[in-house]
Coordinates of C-alpha atoms in Angstrom, one line a residue:
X20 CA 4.5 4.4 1.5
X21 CA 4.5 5.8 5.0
X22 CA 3.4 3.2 7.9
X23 CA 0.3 5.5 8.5
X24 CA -1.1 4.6 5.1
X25 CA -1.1 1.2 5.2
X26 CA -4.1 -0.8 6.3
X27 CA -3.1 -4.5 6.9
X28 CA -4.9 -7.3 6.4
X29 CA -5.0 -8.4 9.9
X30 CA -6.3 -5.3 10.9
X31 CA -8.8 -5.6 9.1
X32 CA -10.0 -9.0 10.2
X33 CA -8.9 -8.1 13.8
X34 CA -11.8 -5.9 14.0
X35 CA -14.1 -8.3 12.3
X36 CA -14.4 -6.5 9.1
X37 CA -13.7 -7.5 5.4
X38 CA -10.6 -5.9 3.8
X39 CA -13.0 -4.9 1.1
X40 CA -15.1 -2.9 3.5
X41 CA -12.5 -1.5 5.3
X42 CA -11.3 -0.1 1.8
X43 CA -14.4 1.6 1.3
X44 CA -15.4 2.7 5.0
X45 CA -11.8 4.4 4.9
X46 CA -12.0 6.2 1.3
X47 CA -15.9 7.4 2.3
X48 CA -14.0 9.0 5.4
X49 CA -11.6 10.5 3.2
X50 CA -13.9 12.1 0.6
X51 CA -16.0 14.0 3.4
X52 CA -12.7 15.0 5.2
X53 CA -11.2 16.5 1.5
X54 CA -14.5 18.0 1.5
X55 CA -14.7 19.7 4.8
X56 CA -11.4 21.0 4.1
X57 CA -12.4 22.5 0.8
X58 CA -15.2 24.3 2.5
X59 CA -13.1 25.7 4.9
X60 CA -14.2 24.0 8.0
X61 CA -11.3 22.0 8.9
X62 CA -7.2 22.9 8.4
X63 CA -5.7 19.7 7.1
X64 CA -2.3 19.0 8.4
X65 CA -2.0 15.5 6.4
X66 CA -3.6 13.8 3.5
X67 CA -7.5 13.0 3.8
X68 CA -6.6 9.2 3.2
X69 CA -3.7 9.2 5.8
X70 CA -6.8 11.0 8.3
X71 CA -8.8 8.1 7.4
X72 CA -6.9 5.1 7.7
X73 CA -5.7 6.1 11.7
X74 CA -9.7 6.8 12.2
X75 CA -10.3 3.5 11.2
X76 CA -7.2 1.8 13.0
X77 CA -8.5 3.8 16.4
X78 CA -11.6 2.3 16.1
X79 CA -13.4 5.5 14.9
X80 CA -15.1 4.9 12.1
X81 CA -18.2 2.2 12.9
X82 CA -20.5 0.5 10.0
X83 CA -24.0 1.2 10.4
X84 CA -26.9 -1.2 9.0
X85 CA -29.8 -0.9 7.9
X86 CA -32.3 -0.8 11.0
X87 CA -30.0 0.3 13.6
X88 CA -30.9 3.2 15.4
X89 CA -28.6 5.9 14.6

């Protein structure tokens, strides 16, 4: 397994999330990355799940709850 697919467990908690959630934010990325590139709208260069882990280790996927403004 390459470095860039592995999500550690204190990354996780070092941005306050639950390794569980971070699981899920990171394969919900993944799924609307495979399906933008299926479409056509974005050239993929590396796999969706490699895309999503480094979105989520920059910081670039956020959790939204219920009642916040969006």
């Amino acid at each position: 397994m390459s470095k860039n697919q592995h999500l550690s467990l204190e990354t996780c908690y070092g941005k306050d999330i639950s390794p569980f959630k971070s699981v899920i934010m990171s394969s919900q990325e993944a799924r609307f990355i495979n399906e933008q590139a299926n479409l056509g709208f974005i050239k993929l260069d590396q796999k969706p799940t490699t895309i999503a882990i480094q979105k989520f280790k920059d910081g670039k996927l956020v959790i939204i709850k219920e009642g916040d403004a969006v």
